[in-house]
Short mmCIF file of C-alpha atoms in Angstrom, two decimals:
data_model
loop_
_atom_site.label_atom_id
_atom_site.label_comp_id
_atom_site.label_asym_id
_atom_site.label_seq_id
_atom_site.Cartn_x
_atom_site.Cartn_y
_atom_site.Cartn_z
CA MET A 1 85.13 90.09 124.61
CA LEU A 2 84.33 93.28 122.81
CA LYS A 3 80.60 94.10 122.93
CA ILE A 4 79.49 95.88 119.73
CA GLY A 5 76.31 97.74 118.76
CA ILE A 6 75.31 98.48 115.19
CA ILE A 7 73.78 101.89 114.48
CA GLY A 8 71.86 101.68 111.21
CA VAL A 9 70.88 98.15 110.12
CA GLY A 10 70.32 98.78 106.41
CA SER A 11 72.03 97.00 103.50
CA ILE A 12 75.74 97.60 104.31
CA SER A 13 75.37 96.51 107.93
CA SER A 14 74.93 92.93 106.91
CA PHE A 15 78.62 92.58 106.07
CA HIS A 16 79.64 93.95 109.44
CA ILE A 17 77.10 91.89 111.35
CA GLN A 18 78.40 88.72 109.78
CA ALA A 19 82.02 89.62 110.54
CA ILE A 20 81.22 90.29 114.16
CA GLN A 21 79.32 87.06 114.52
CA GLU A 22 82.31 85.13 113.18
CA SER A 23 84.79 86.81 115.47
CA ALA A 24 86.10 85.04 118.54
CA LYS A 25 86.95 88.35 120.12
CA ALA A 26 83.68 90.29 119.75
CA ARG A 27 79.98 89.86 120.41
CA LEU A 28 77.04 91.57 118.80
CA VAL A 29 74.79 92.90 121.56
CA ALA A 30 72.58 95.75 120.19
CA PHE A 31 70.98 97.26 117.12
CA CYS A 32 69.66 100.78 116.51
CA ASP A 33 67.62 102.01 113.56
CA ILE A 34 64.95 104.63 113.01
CA ASN A 35 62.88 102.11 110.95
CA LEU A 36 61.19 100.11 113.66
CA ASP A 37 59.99 97.29 111.39
CA ARG A 38 63.52 96.73 109.98
CA LEU A 39 65.03 97.01 113.44
CA GLN A 40 62.75 94.25 114.81
CA THR A 41 63.26 92.07 111.72
CA LYS A 42 67.02 92.29 111.99
CA GLY A 43 66.93 91.75 115.74
CA SER A 44 64.88 88.59 115.29
CA GLN A 45 67.10 87.42 112.33
CA TYR A 46 70.34 87.73 114.26
CA GLY A 47 69.16 87.06 117.82
CA VAL A 48 69.83 90.58 119.11
CA ASN A 49 67.31 91.68 121.73
CA GLN A 50 68.74 95.08 122.76
CA LEU A 51 66.97 97.24 120.20
CA TYR A 52 66.97 101.04 120.01
CA THR A 53 65.40 103.68 117.79
CA ASP A 54 67.51 106.43 119.40
CA TYR A 55 71.29 106.05 119.12
CA ASN A 56 71.72 108.19 122.26
CA GLU A 57 70.04 105.49 124.30
CA LEU A 58 72.30 102.87 122.84
CA LEU A 59 75.36 104.99 123.66
CA ALA A 60 74.16 105.39 127.23
CA ASN A 61 74.42 101.60 127.71
CA ASP A 62 77.70 101.09 129.62
CA GLN A 63 77.87 97.44 128.57
CA ILE A 64 78.51 98.36 124.96
CA ASP A 65 82.18 98.87 124.17
CA ALA A 66 82.12 99.81 120.54
CA VAL A 67 79.76 100.91 117.75
CA VAL A 68 79.65 100.38 113.99
CA ILE A 69 77.86 103.24 112.30
CA CYS A 70 76.06 102.41 109.06
CA THR A 71 73.63 105.29 108.83
CA TRP A 72 73.00 107.85 106.09
CA ASN A 73 76.02 110.04 105.25
CA ASP A 74 74.61 113.23 106.84
CA SER A 75 74.54 111.66 110.30
CA HIS A 76 77.97 110.05 110.44
CA VAL A 77 79.83 112.91 112.14
CA ASN A 78 77.25 113.57 114.86
CA ILE A 79 76.89 109.92 115.81
CA ALA A 80 80.65 109.24 115.76
CA THR A 81 81.31 112.29 117.89
CA ALA A 82 78.63 111.33 120.44
CA ALA A 83 80.00 107.76 120.51
CA LEU A 84 83.56 108.88 121.23
CA LYS A 85 82.34 111.22 123.95
CA ALA A 86 80.41 108.35 125.43
CA GLY A 87 83.64 106.36 125.68
CA LYS A 88 82.98 103.94 122.78
CA HIS A 89 85.36 102.68 120.15
CA VAL A 90 84.03 103.82 116.75
CA PHE A 91 83.86 102.35 113.31
CA VAL A 92 82.03 104.66 110.84
CA GLU A 93 81.18 103.80 107.27
CA LYS A 94 82.49 105.92 104.41
CA PRO A 95 82.34 108.73 103.56
CA LEU A 96 83.14 110.34 106.88
CA SER A 97 80.66 113.10 106.18
CA ARG A 98 78.83 114.93 103.40
CA ARG A 99 81.36 117.76 103.44
CA ILE A 100 84.32 119.14 105.31
CA THR A 101 82.57 121.04 108.11
CA ALA A 102 83.60 122.42 111.44
CA ASP A 103 81.97 119.41 113.08
CA ALA A 104 83.95 117.01 110.89
CA ILE A 105 87.24 118.74 111.76
CA GLU A 106 86.28 118.67 115.49
CA LEU A 107 85.65 114.89 115.11
CA GLY A 108 89.15 114.52 113.72
CA LYS A 109 90.64 116.40 116.71
CA LEU A 110 88.60 114.33 119.13
CA ALA A 111 89.74 111.09 117.52
CA GLU A 112 93.38 112.22 117.86
CA SER A 113 92.93 113.09 121.58
CA THR A 114 91.09 110.02 122.74
CA ASP A 115 92.45 106.60 123.70
CA LYS A 116 89.54 104.97 121.84
CA VAL A 117 89.93 103.49 118.37
CA ALA A 118 88.15 105.61 115.65
CA SER A 119 88.15 104.08 112.18
CA VAL A 120 86.48 104.95 108.86
CA GLY A 121 85.34 102.22 106.49
CA MET A 122 87.83 102.01 103.54
CA VAL A 123 87.29 98.38 102.72
CA ARG A 124 89.33 98.15 99.50
CA ARG A 125 92.55 98.46 101.58
CA TYR A 126 91.74 95.04 103.06
CA ALA A 127 91.27 93.07 99.83
CA ASP A 128 93.89 90.52 98.85
CA ASN A 129 94.76 92.19 95.61
CA ALA A 130 95.45 95.45 97.36
CA ARG A 131 97.53 93.75 100.02
CA VAL A 132 99.69 92.01 97.47
CA LEU A 133 100.13 95.24 95.49
CA LYS A 134 100.99 97.17 98.71
CA GLN A 135 103.75 94.67 99.42
CA TRP A 136 105.05 94.98 95.83
CA ILE A 137 105.13 98.81 96.15
CA ASP A 138 106.68 98.83 99.62
CA SER A 139 109.46 96.58 98.38
CA GLY A 140 110.39 99.28 95.83
CA LYS A 141 109.47 97.18 92.80
CA MET A 142 107.43 100.05 91.31
CA GLY A 143 109.79 102.85 92.24
CA ASP A 144 108.31 106.27 92.55
CA ILE A 145 104.57 106.21 91.67
CA TYR A 146 103.76 109.21 89.57
CA TYR A 147 100.36 108.41 88.08
CA GLY A 148 97.09 106.66 88.98
CA LYS A 149 93.91 106.22 87.00
CA ALA A 150 90.60 104.82 88.27
CA SER A 151 87.25 104.46 86.55
CA LEU A 152 84.00 102.89 87.80
CA MET A 153 81.28 103.35 85.22
CA ARG A 154 77.75 101.97 85.67
CA ARG A 155 75.40 102.01 82.74
CA LEU A 156 72.37 101.49 85.04
CA GLY A 157 73.09 101.65 88.69
CA HIS A 158 71.48 104.55 90.52
CA PRO A 159 70.46 103.12 93.88
CA GLY A 160 67.73 105.78 94.42
CA GLY A 161 66.43 106.53 97.88
CA TRP A 162 68.75 108.59 100.08
CA PHE A 163 71.68 107.99 97.71
CA GLY A 164 69.92 110.40 95.27
CA GLN A 165 69.34 113.17 97.81
CA GLN A 166 72.28 115.59 97.99
CA ALA A 167 71.17 116.94 101.42
CA ILE A 168 71.60 113.43 102.83
CA SER A 169 74.30 111.77 100.74
CA GLY A 170 76.43 114.79 99.81
CA GLY A 171 76.55 113.70 96.17
CA GLY A 172 76.09 110.89 93.74
CA PRO A 173 78.57 108.37 92.33
CA MET A 174 81.65 110.38 93.23
CA VAL A 175 80.87 110.39 96.98
CA ASP A 176 79.37 106.84 96.96
CA LEU A 177 81.63 104.93 94.53
CA GLY A 178 84.47 107.31 93.77
CA VAL A 179 85.46 107.48 97.46
CA HIS A 180 86.64 103.89 97.34
CA LEU A 181 88.71 104.46 94.23
CA LEU A 182 90.12 107.69 95.55
CA ASP A 183 91.14 106.14 98.88
CA ILE A 184 92.76 103.02 97.53
CA VAL A 185 94.90 104.80 94.91
CA TRP A 186 95.88 107.55 97.33
CA TYR A 187 96.75 104.91 99.98
CA LEU A 188 98.83 102.82 97.53
CA MET A 189 100.63 105.95 96.38
CA GLY A 190 101.79 106.42 99.93
CA LYS A 191 99.14 108.98 100.94
CA PRO A 192 100.86 112.05 99.37
CA LYS A 193 99.55 115.48 100.26
CA PRO A 194 96.93 116.71 97.74
CA THR A 195 97.41 120.20 96.30
CA THR A 196 94.97 120.90 93.50
CA VAL A 197 91.70 119.48 92.06
CA SER A 198 90.02 120.16 88.73
CA ALA A 199 86.69 118.46 88.21
CA ASN A 200 83.38 118.23 86.30
CA THR A 201 80.00 116.70 87.05
CA ALA A 202 76.98 115.99 84.82
CA SER A 203 73.31 115.50 85.74
CA TYR A 204 71.25 114.49 82.72
CA LEU A 205 69.76 111.01 83.25
CA GLY A 206 68.54 110.78 86.83
CA ASP A 207 67.64 107.38 88.21
CA ARG A 208 66.35 106.02 84.79
CA GLY A 209 63.61 104.17 86.56
CA HIS A 210 61.82 103.72 83.23
CA ILE A 211 64.45 101.27 81.99
CA GLY A 212 63.25 97.64 82.07
CA TYR A 213 64.70 94.17 81.70
CA LEU A 214 67.91 94.94 83.66
CA SER A 215 68.29 94.46 87.41
CA TYR A 216 70.54 96.59 89.66
CA TYR A 217 71.13 97.37 93.34
CA GLN A 218 68.56 99.65 94.91
CA ALA A 219 68.62 101.32 98.31
CA ALA A 220 66.67 99.70 101.08
CA ASP A 221 64.63 102.87 101.63
CA GLN A 222 63.16 104.32 98.43
CA LEU A 223 61.92 107.94 98.62
CA ASP A 224 59.35 109.84 96.59
CA GLN A 225 61.70 112.73 95.70
CA PRO A 226 63.45 112.73 92.31
CA SER A 227 67.25 112.40 92.39
CA ASN A 228 69.20 115.63 92.59
CA VAL A 229 72.74 114.25 92.54
CA GLU A 230 75.14 113.95 89.60
CA ASP A 231 75.03 111.05 87.12
CA PHE A 232 78.68 111.36 86.33
CA ALA A 233 81.84 113.01 87.70
CA ASN A 234 85.50 113.18 86.86
CA ALA A 235 88.51 114.84 88.43
CA LEU A 236 92.24 115.33 88.03
CA ILE A 237 94.04 115.46 91.42
CA ARG A 238 97.59 116.66 91.80
CA PHE A 239 99.86 115.97 94.77
CA GLU A 240 102.73 117.78 96.45
CA ASN A 241 105.26 115.12 95.31
CA GLY A 242 104.41 115.74 91.63
CA ALA A 243 102.18 112.70 91.22
CA SER A 244 98.68 112.98 89.66
CA PHE A 245 95.54 110.90 89.65
CA TYR A 246 92.64 110.84 87.21
CA LEU A 247 89.28 109.62 88.56
CA GLU A 248 85.89 109.11 86.89
CA THR A 249 82.70 107.40 87.97
CA SER A 250 79.00 107.25 87.04
CA TYR A 251 75.74 105.92 88.40
CA THR A 252 74.28 105.76 84.94
CA MET A 253 75.56 106.47 81.47
CA HIS A 254 74.95 105.56 77.86
CA THR A 255 77.72 102.95 77.72
CA PRO A 256 77.60 99.30 76.59
CA LYS A 257 78.48 97.78 79.94
CA ASP A 258 79.64 98.46 83.45
CA ASP A 259 83.40 99.01 83.66
CA LEU A 260 85.97 99.05 86.43
CA LEU A 261 89.65 100.01 86.05
CA ILE A 262 92.28 100.87 88.65
CA GLN A 263 95.75 101.41 87.27
CA MET A 264 99.00 102.81 88.59
CA ALA A 265 102.34 103.67 86.99
CA GLY A 266 105.76 104.02 88.70
CA SER A 267 109.36 104.72 87.62
CA ASN A 268 110.29 101.03 87.90
CA GLY A 269 107.02 99.26 87.13
CA GLY A 270 103.23 99.45 86.85
CA ALA A 271 100.19 97.67 88.05
CA ILE A 272 96.48 97.13 87.40
CA LEU A 273 94.54 96.48 90.59
CA GLU A 274 91.10 96.04 88.99
CA PRO A 275 89.45 94.28 87.28
CA SER A 276 92.18 91.76 88.06
CA LEU A 277 95.62 92.20 89.63
CA GLN A 278 98.44 92.45 87.13
CA LEU A 279 102.03 93.63 87.64
CA VAL A 280 104.20 95.14 84.94
CA THR A 281 108.02 95.24 85.10
CA GLU A 282 111.02 94.71 82.87
CA GLU A 283 114.01 92.32 82.93
CA ASN A 284 116.95 92.09 80.58
CA GLY A 285 115.42 94.57 78.14
CA VAL A 286 112.03 92.76 78.03
CA ILE A 287 108.71 94.01 79.43
CA LEU A 288 107.04 91.43 81.64
CA ASN A 289 103.29 91.26 82.49
CA ALA A 290 102.76 89.11 85.53
CA GLU A 291 99.57 87.76 87.08
CA PRO A 292 100.02 86.96 90.79
CA GLN A 293 98.51 83.57 91.62
CA ILE A 294 96.12 84.34 94.43
CA ASP A 295 92.61 83.16 95.24
CA PHE A 296 91.06 86.65 94.83
CA PRO A 297 92.84 88.73 92.16
CA SER A 298 89.91 91.18 92.19
CA PHE A 299 87.96 92.68 95.10
CA HIS A 300 86.04 90.10 97.14
CA ASN A 301 83.52 90.64 99.98
CA HIS A 302 85.84 88.74 102.38
CA ALA A 303 87.60 92.15 102.72
CA TYR A 304 84.65 93.36 104.89
CA LYS A 305 85.45 90.61 107.44
CA ARG A 306 89.11 91.51 107.42
CA GLU A 307 88.19 95.15 107.83
CA LEU A 308 86.07 94.44 110.97
CA ASP A 309 88.67 91.98 112.30
CA GLY A 310 91.28 94.75 112.02
CA PHE A 311 88.95 97.15 113.92
CA ILE A 312 88.37 94.58 116.63
CA ASP A 313 92.05 93.77 116.99
CA ALA A 314 92.84 97.51 117.33
CA CYS A 315 90.21 97.76 120.13
CA VAL A 316 91.06 94.54 121.96
CA GLU A 317 94.79 94.10 121.33
CA GLY A 318 95.97 97.61 120.65
CA LYS A 319 97.07 96.79 117.10
CA PRO A 320 97.54 99.69 114.63
CA ASN A 321 94.38 101.35 113.34
CA GLU A 322 94.77 100.97 109.54
CA THR A 323 92.04 103.41 108.58
CA PRO A 324 92.10 106.33 111.06
CA ILE A 325 89.64 109.21 110.95
CA ALA A 326 92.48 111.50 109.78
CA ASP A 327 92.63 109.48 106.49
CA GLY A 328 88.91 109.87 106.14
CA LEU A 329 89.22 113.63 106.50
CA THR A 330 91.90 113.87 103.86
CA VAL A 331 89.79 111.86 101.42
CA LEU A 332 86.77 113.95 102.36
CA SER A 333 88.67 117.19 101.70
CA ILE A 334 89.49 115.98 98.16
CA LEU A 335 85.86 114.99 97.54
CA ASP A 336 84.77 118.38 98.78
CA SER A 337 87.14 120.06 96.38
CA ILE A 338 85.91 117.97 93.49
CA TYR A 339 82.36 119.26 93.96
CA GLN A 340 83.56 122.79 94.54
CA SER A 341 85.62 122.68 91.34
CA ALA A 342 82.65 121.38 89.35
CA ARG A 343 80.28 124.08 90.78
CA GLU A 344 82.72 126.94 90.26
CA LYS A 345 84.19 125.63 87.00
CA ARG A 346 87.77 126.23 88.11
CA GLU A 347 90.75 124.46 89.65
CA ILE A 348 90.66 124.36 93.46
CA THR A 349 93.76 124.58 95.67
CA LEU A 350 93.47 122.55 98.75
#
């Protein structure tokens, strides 16, 4: 039985806590959070009595085999590194870090050298629609994938709190939302080597807290500081194999409604992953649009359970680690280059 501790028990941790509680191969034994009230509330809610406000104390507990890190972005690398050095299996939420730093690169090297599982949270890989499309691609039905396009636009969706503080989060919608789109398209393309990035960001609207009559997700911890991250970002990413990928995302924008689109094109066929899985091919001189008959043709939160089940199986049974730290570093290097390109107003070579 894998004994797991959660470090950071804010909003996203709830998905992981539920997955662990439903697992027959793992047990939730400890929580850690710097917010004592929240820590005690979550401990009482889930029947966890080993509670820590210092993650180093949790890591010193030899009875804990693995940790799930759900803290603010700026702490991911330090905690993950300390956990691996303490002999724990590690699952760390996305993004791996705020930026590509020497510490992040060292974490990658440590993850490669240890016998412990080290995973980064790229949950869209585990959704039914992505699994079906991956099988379609792997069978050769799409041929060579040469283009991807992804857009996640919120008209009013700035979470506020630490999400709006660049020193903590590393950026706004691109690092928070765009990371998921970037990873899933890059993954489905076969993880080609990125070569260049050209990007833009815009910061005009802030958190738009004056807007009324519309509800939206807000961070568990709201701060007094005004947001200093971008409202909007877009990027064109080129790969060594000649493929390209256009990505755009916003926290808030003057647009009629929220929109999500993930689309890919190959030499033999195409696909739309979101808002609902569709496959495009041709037979006998006729274009065919097909809708796979599956329970969840768009992303569903059950993917969080599958994600943690995969991590647990990798730890307990030695099954392949589907989201290794190395993948998180590649995605992070692209994100880093997106922000660099926007700051310097030029194309960046990775």
